[in-house]
């Protein structure tokens, strides 16, 4: 049985217009029947809830025995803040948050980091929005490792699109193998389909037989080899 928070998160994405179905083109040029645009989380109440869903996924996948939650600029900055606050609120654990600047300031504080500094022995969980090709982790890891003897533990995203990265495996599997990072998602697209297929939400069936066929066809082309 799918966890309650996952079911709620799927419906929350629909309510926020973050998860949409139709005809879209991804950044990598793939024609896709679904699209996840996290830019539609826009209000304080939405961010608070989003942080709580991330906190539950982090606690379930990594526990709370780590030091820093790192959100890569720019989208990861509010995610790291919201999730760190939610971890404190839900579990009473005080995790530091950290993000990077895209450009180093030339006056005052010259550092590349926002939030907490990182140093020797720190265990770090990286938080991102949606991973498709896994390219951003290539930029993020060197920044973290440049801070000292730091231990990146894992990566958490909101939605695992479950499609191929550079090779035949999923982007999250590639990250796991290439960088030794454990990966987790609040939900996978398989869970989204399972929850919404032929099941009315607010009076509408969002994934009917036609859309399910389009999603299946997409995964035949771009999905991972099982």
Short mmCIF file of C-alpha atoms in Angstrom, two decimals:
data_model
loop_
_atom_site.label_atom_id
_atom_site.label_comp_id
_atom_site.label_asym_id
_atom_site.label_seq_id
_atom_site.Cartn_x
_atom_site.Cartn_y
_atom_site.Cartn_z
CA UNK A 1 0.00 0.00 0.00
CA UNK A 2 1.39 3.41 -0.98
CA UNK A 3 2.19 5.64 2.00
CA UNK A 4 -0.40 8.32 2.78
CA UNK A 5 2.08 11.19 2.36
CA UNK A 6 2.92 10.01 -1.18
CA UNK A 7 -0.78 9.93 -2.16
CA UNK A 8 -1.25 13.41 -0.67
CA UNK A 9 1.85 14.71 -2.45
CA UNK A 10 0.58 13.55 -5.86
CA UNK A 11 -2.70 15.40 -5.28
CA UNK A 12 -0.82 18.41 -3.93
CA UNK A 13 1.22 18.61 -7.19
CA UNK A 14 -2.01 18.58 -9.21
CA UNK A 15 -3.59 21.26 -6.99
CA UNK A 16 -0.49 23.47 -7.41
CA UNK A 17 -0.43 22.86 -11.22
CA UNK A 18 3.09 21.49 -10.84
CA UNK A 19 2.17 18.15 -12.42
CA UNK A 20 0.47 18.49 -15.80
CA UNK A 21 -0.56 16.06 -18.52
CA UNK A 22 -0.75 16.84 -22.25
CA UNK A 23 1.86 17.36 -24.97
CA UNK A 24 5.16 18.83 -23.83
CA UNK A 25 8.80 18.91 -24.90
CA UNK A 26 11.44 18.37 -22.20
CA UNK A 27 14.68 20.36 -22.04
CA UNK A 28 16.46 17.40 -23.60
CA UNK A 29 14.04 17.50 -26.55
CA UNK A 30 11.89 14.50 -25.65
CA UNK A 31 8.19 14.70 -26.48
CA UNK A 32 6.44 13.80 -23.23
CA UNK A 33 2.81 13.34 -22.11
CA UNK A 34 3.55 14.67 -18.62
CA UNK A 35 5.47 17.63 -17.26
CA UNK A 36 6.64 18.57 -13.77
CA UNK A 37 7.21 22.30 -13.30
CA UNK A 38 8.23 23.06 -9.74
CA UNK A 39 8.17 26.79 -10.52
CA UNK A 40 4.44 26.61 -9.72
CA UNK A 41 5.08 26.27 -5.97
CA UNK A 42 4.54 29.92 -5.23
CA UNK A 43 3.02 30.61 -1.82
CA UNK A 44 4.18 30.30 1.78
CA UNK A 45 1.58 27.62 2.51
CA UNK A 46 2.62 25.58 -0.54
CA UNK A 47 6.32 25.79 0.37
CA UNK A 48 5.59 24.75 3.94
CA UNK A 49 3.73 21.65 2.73
CA UNK A 50 6.39 20.89 0.13
CA UNK A 51 9.06 21.05 2.85
CA UNK A 52 7.07 18.59 4.95
CA UNK A 53 6.79 16.07 2.09
CA UNK A 54 10.54 16.32 1.51
CA UNK A 55 11.17 15.94 5.25
CA UNK A 56 9.13 12.71 5.33
CA UNK A 57 10.97 11.29 2.30
CA UNK A 58 14.37 12.26 3.80
CA UNK A 59 13.53 10.73 7.18
CA UNK A 60 12.27 7.53 5.53
CA UNK A 61 15.26 7.17 3.17
CA UNK A 62 18.22 8.56 5.13
CA UNK A 63 17.06 8.91 8.70
CA UNK A 64 18.01 12.13 10.50
CA UNK A 65 21.60 11.28 11.42
CA UNK A 66 23.25 13.80 9.10
CA UNK A 67 24.45 17.38 9.42
CA UNK A 68 23.70 19.51 6.37
CA UNK A 69 20.96 19.73 3.75
CA UNK A 70 22.49 21.18 0.58
CA UNK A 71 20.29 22.80 -2.09
CA UNK A 72 22.10 23.69 -5.35
CA UNK A 73 21.40 27.19 -6.74
CA UNK A 74 18.90 28.34 -7.68
CA UNK A 75 15.93 26.00 -7.29
CA UNK A 76 17.54 24.11 -4.42
CA UNK A 77 17.82 27.23 -2.24
CA UNK A 78 14.15 27.47 -1.12
CA UNK A 79 13.92 23.65 -1.03
CA UNK A 80 16.80 23.34 1.44
CA UNK A 81 15.31 26.08 3.64
CA UNK A 82 11.75 24.69 3.58
CA UNK A 83 12.85 21.09 4.19
CA UNK A 84 15.27 22.00 7.01
CA UNK A 85 12.47 23.93 8.75
CA UNK A 86 10.07 21.01 8.25
CA UNK A 87 12.58 18.49 9.68
CA UNK A 88 12.79 20.67 12.79
CA UNK A 89 9.00 21.03 12.95
CA UNK A 90 8.12 17.35 12.37
CA UNK A 91 11.02 15.53 14.03
CA UNK A 92 12.69 18.03 16.36
CA UNK A 93 16.03 17.56 14.58
CA UNK A 94 18.10 20.69 13.92
CA UNK A 95 19.75 20.19 10.52
CA UNK A 96 21.84 22.98 8.97
CA UNK A 97 20.99 24.23 5.49
CA UNK A 98 23.46 25.31 2.83
CA UNK A 99 23.36 26.45 -0.80
CA UNK A 100 25.87 27.73 -3.32
CA UNK A 101 25.98 31.00 -5.21
CA UNK A 102 26.21 30.84 -8.99
CA UNK A 103 28.64 33.74 -8.88
CA UNK A 104 31.15 34.58 -6.16
CA UNK A 105 30.66 38.04 -4.68
CA UNK A 106 33.57 40.43 -5.09
CA UNK A 107 32.93 42.42 -1.90
CA UNK A 108 32.18 41.67 1.73
CA UNK A 109 31.54 37.95 2.23
CA UNK A 110 33.50 36.44 -0.64
CA UNK A 111 32.38 32.85 -0.06
CA UNK A 112 30.53 30.73 -2.58
CA UNK A 113 28.14 29.33 0.05
CA UNK A 114 24.91 30.65 1.57
CA UNK A 115 23.69 29.45 4.94
CA UNK A 116 25.85 27.14 7.01
CA UNK A 117 29.51 26.54 6.24
CA UNK A 118 30.53 22.90 5.71
CA UNK A 119 33.66 21.25 7.00
CA UNK A 120 35.51 18.05 7.85
CA UNK A 121 33.25 15.21 8.94
CA UNK A 122 29.98 16.81 7.82
CA UNK A 123 27.46 14.37 6.34
CA UNK A 124 25.45 16.01 3.59
CA UNK A 125 22.14 15.18 1.91
CA UNK A 126 21.58 17.02 -1.40
CA UNK A 127 18.05 18.21 -2.22
CA UNK A 128 16.86 18.91 -5.79
CA UNK A 129 13.54 19.36 -7.56
CA UNK A 130 13.34 16.80 -10.39
CA UNK A 131 16.18 14.77 -11.83
CA UNK A 132 16.02 13.84 -15.50
CA UNK A 133 19.53 13.68 -16.97
CA UNK A 134 21.55 13.98 -13.75
CA UNK A 135 23.81 16.74 -15.09
CA UNK A 136 23.43 19.16 -12.17
CA UNK A 137 25.01 16.70 -9.72
CA UNK A 138 28.24 16.92 -11.74
CA UNK A 139 28.41 20.62 -10.85
CA UNK A 140 27.20 20.21 -7.26
CA UNK A 141 29.52 17.49 -5.93
CA UNK A 142 32.84 19.32 -6.57
CA UNK A 143 31.49 22.37 -4.69
CA UNK A 144 30.60 20.23 -1.68
CA UNK A 145 33.86 18.26 -1.74
CA UNK A 146 35.92 21.46 -1.98
CA UNK A 147 34.72 22.40 1.53
CA UNK A 148 36.83 19.76 3.29
CA UNK A 149 36.55 16.09 4.20
CA UNK A 150 32.79 16.19 3.63
CA UNK A 151 30.67 13.05 3.13
CA UNK A 152 27.84 13.39 0.58
CA UNK A 153 25.34 10.72 1.73
CA UNK A 154 22.58 10.96 -0.81
CA UNK A 155 20.28 12.90 -3.10
CA UNK A 156 16.55 13.44 -2.67
CA UNK A 157 14.26 14.75 -5.44
CA UNK A 158 10.52 15.38 -5.49
CA UNK A 159 9.71 13.25 -8.54
CA UNK A 160 11.72 10.45 -10.12
CA UNK A 161 10.75 10.64 -13.80
CA UNK A 162 12.14 7.08 -14.20
CA UNK A 163 13.66 7.68 -17.59
CA UNK A 164 17.09 7.01 -19.00
CA UNK A 165 19.96 9.32 -18.19
CA UNK A 166 23.03 9.14 -20.42
CA UNK A 167 22.87 5.35 -20.94
CA UNK A 168 20.25 2.62 -20.46
CA UNK A 169 19.77 3.15 -16.73
CA UNK A 170 17.71 5.81 -15.01
CA UNK A 171 19.36 9.10 -14.11
CA UNK A 172 18.99 8.30 -10.40
CA UNK A 173 20.55 4.83 -10.88
CA UNK A 174 23.45 6.42 -12.79
CA UNK A 175 24.02 8.92 -9.99
CA UNK A 176 24.01 6.06 -7.49
CA UNK A 177 26.60 4.10 -9.49
CA UNK A 178 28.81 6.96 -10.73
CA UNK A 179 29.04 8.91 -7.48
CA UNK A 180 28.19 6.36 -4.79
CA UNK A 181 25.23 8.49 -3.70
CA UNK A 182 22.06 6.91 -2.42
CA UNK A 183 19.05 8.43 -4.17
CA UNK A 184 15.45 8.87 -3.10
CA UNK A 185 12.29 10.58 -4.36
CA UNK A 186 9.09 11.67 -2.65
CA UNK A 187 7.28 9.80 -5.45
CA UNK A 188 8.11 8.02 -8.69
CA UNK A 189 6.11 8.42 -11.89
CA UNK A 190 5.02 4.79 -11.49
CA UNK A 191 3.42 5.75 -8.15
CA UNK A 192 1.78 8.80 -9.78
CA UNK A 193 0.25 6.58 -12.47
CA UNK A 194 -0.80 3.94 -9.94
CA UNK A 195 -2.56 6.56 -7.80
CA UNK A 196 -4.32 8.44 -10.62
CA UNK A 197 -5.12 5.79 -13.24
CA UNK A 198 -8.91 5.48 -13.66
CA UNK A 199 -9.41 6.97 -10.20
CA UNK A 200 -11.36 10.24 -10.02
CA UNK A 201 -9.71 13.15 -8.20
CA UNK A 202 -12.05 16.06 -7.43
CA UNK A 203 -14.59 14.58 -9.84
CA UNK A 204 -12.21 14.07 -12.78
CA UNK A 205 -10.28 11.02 -13.97
CA UNK A 206 -6.88 12.55 -14.73
CA UNK A 207 -5.18 9.46 -16.19
CA UNK A 208 -7.68 7.63 -18.39
CA UNK A 209 -6.94 4.75 -20.78
CA UNK A 210 -5.81 7.13 -23.56
CA UNK A 211 -3.33 9.01 -21.37
CA UNK A 212 -2.13 5.76 -19.77
CA UNK A 213 -1.35 4.43 -23.28
CA UNK A 214 0.61 7.62 -24.09
CA UNK A 215 2.60 7.33 -20.85
CA UNK A 216 3.30 3.64 -21.50
CA UNK A 217 4.50 4.49 -25.04
CA UNK A 218 6.78 7.21 -23.63
CA UNK A 219 8.38 4.74 -21.24
CA UNK A 220 8.81 2.16 -24.01
CA UNK A 221 10.95 4.76 -25.78
CA UNK A 222 12.69 6.57 -22.91
CA UNK A 223 12.21 4.35 -19.87
CA UNK A 224 14.93 2.28 -18.30
CA UNK A 225 15.61 -1.34 -19.06
CA UNK A 226 14.00 -3.30 -16.27
#
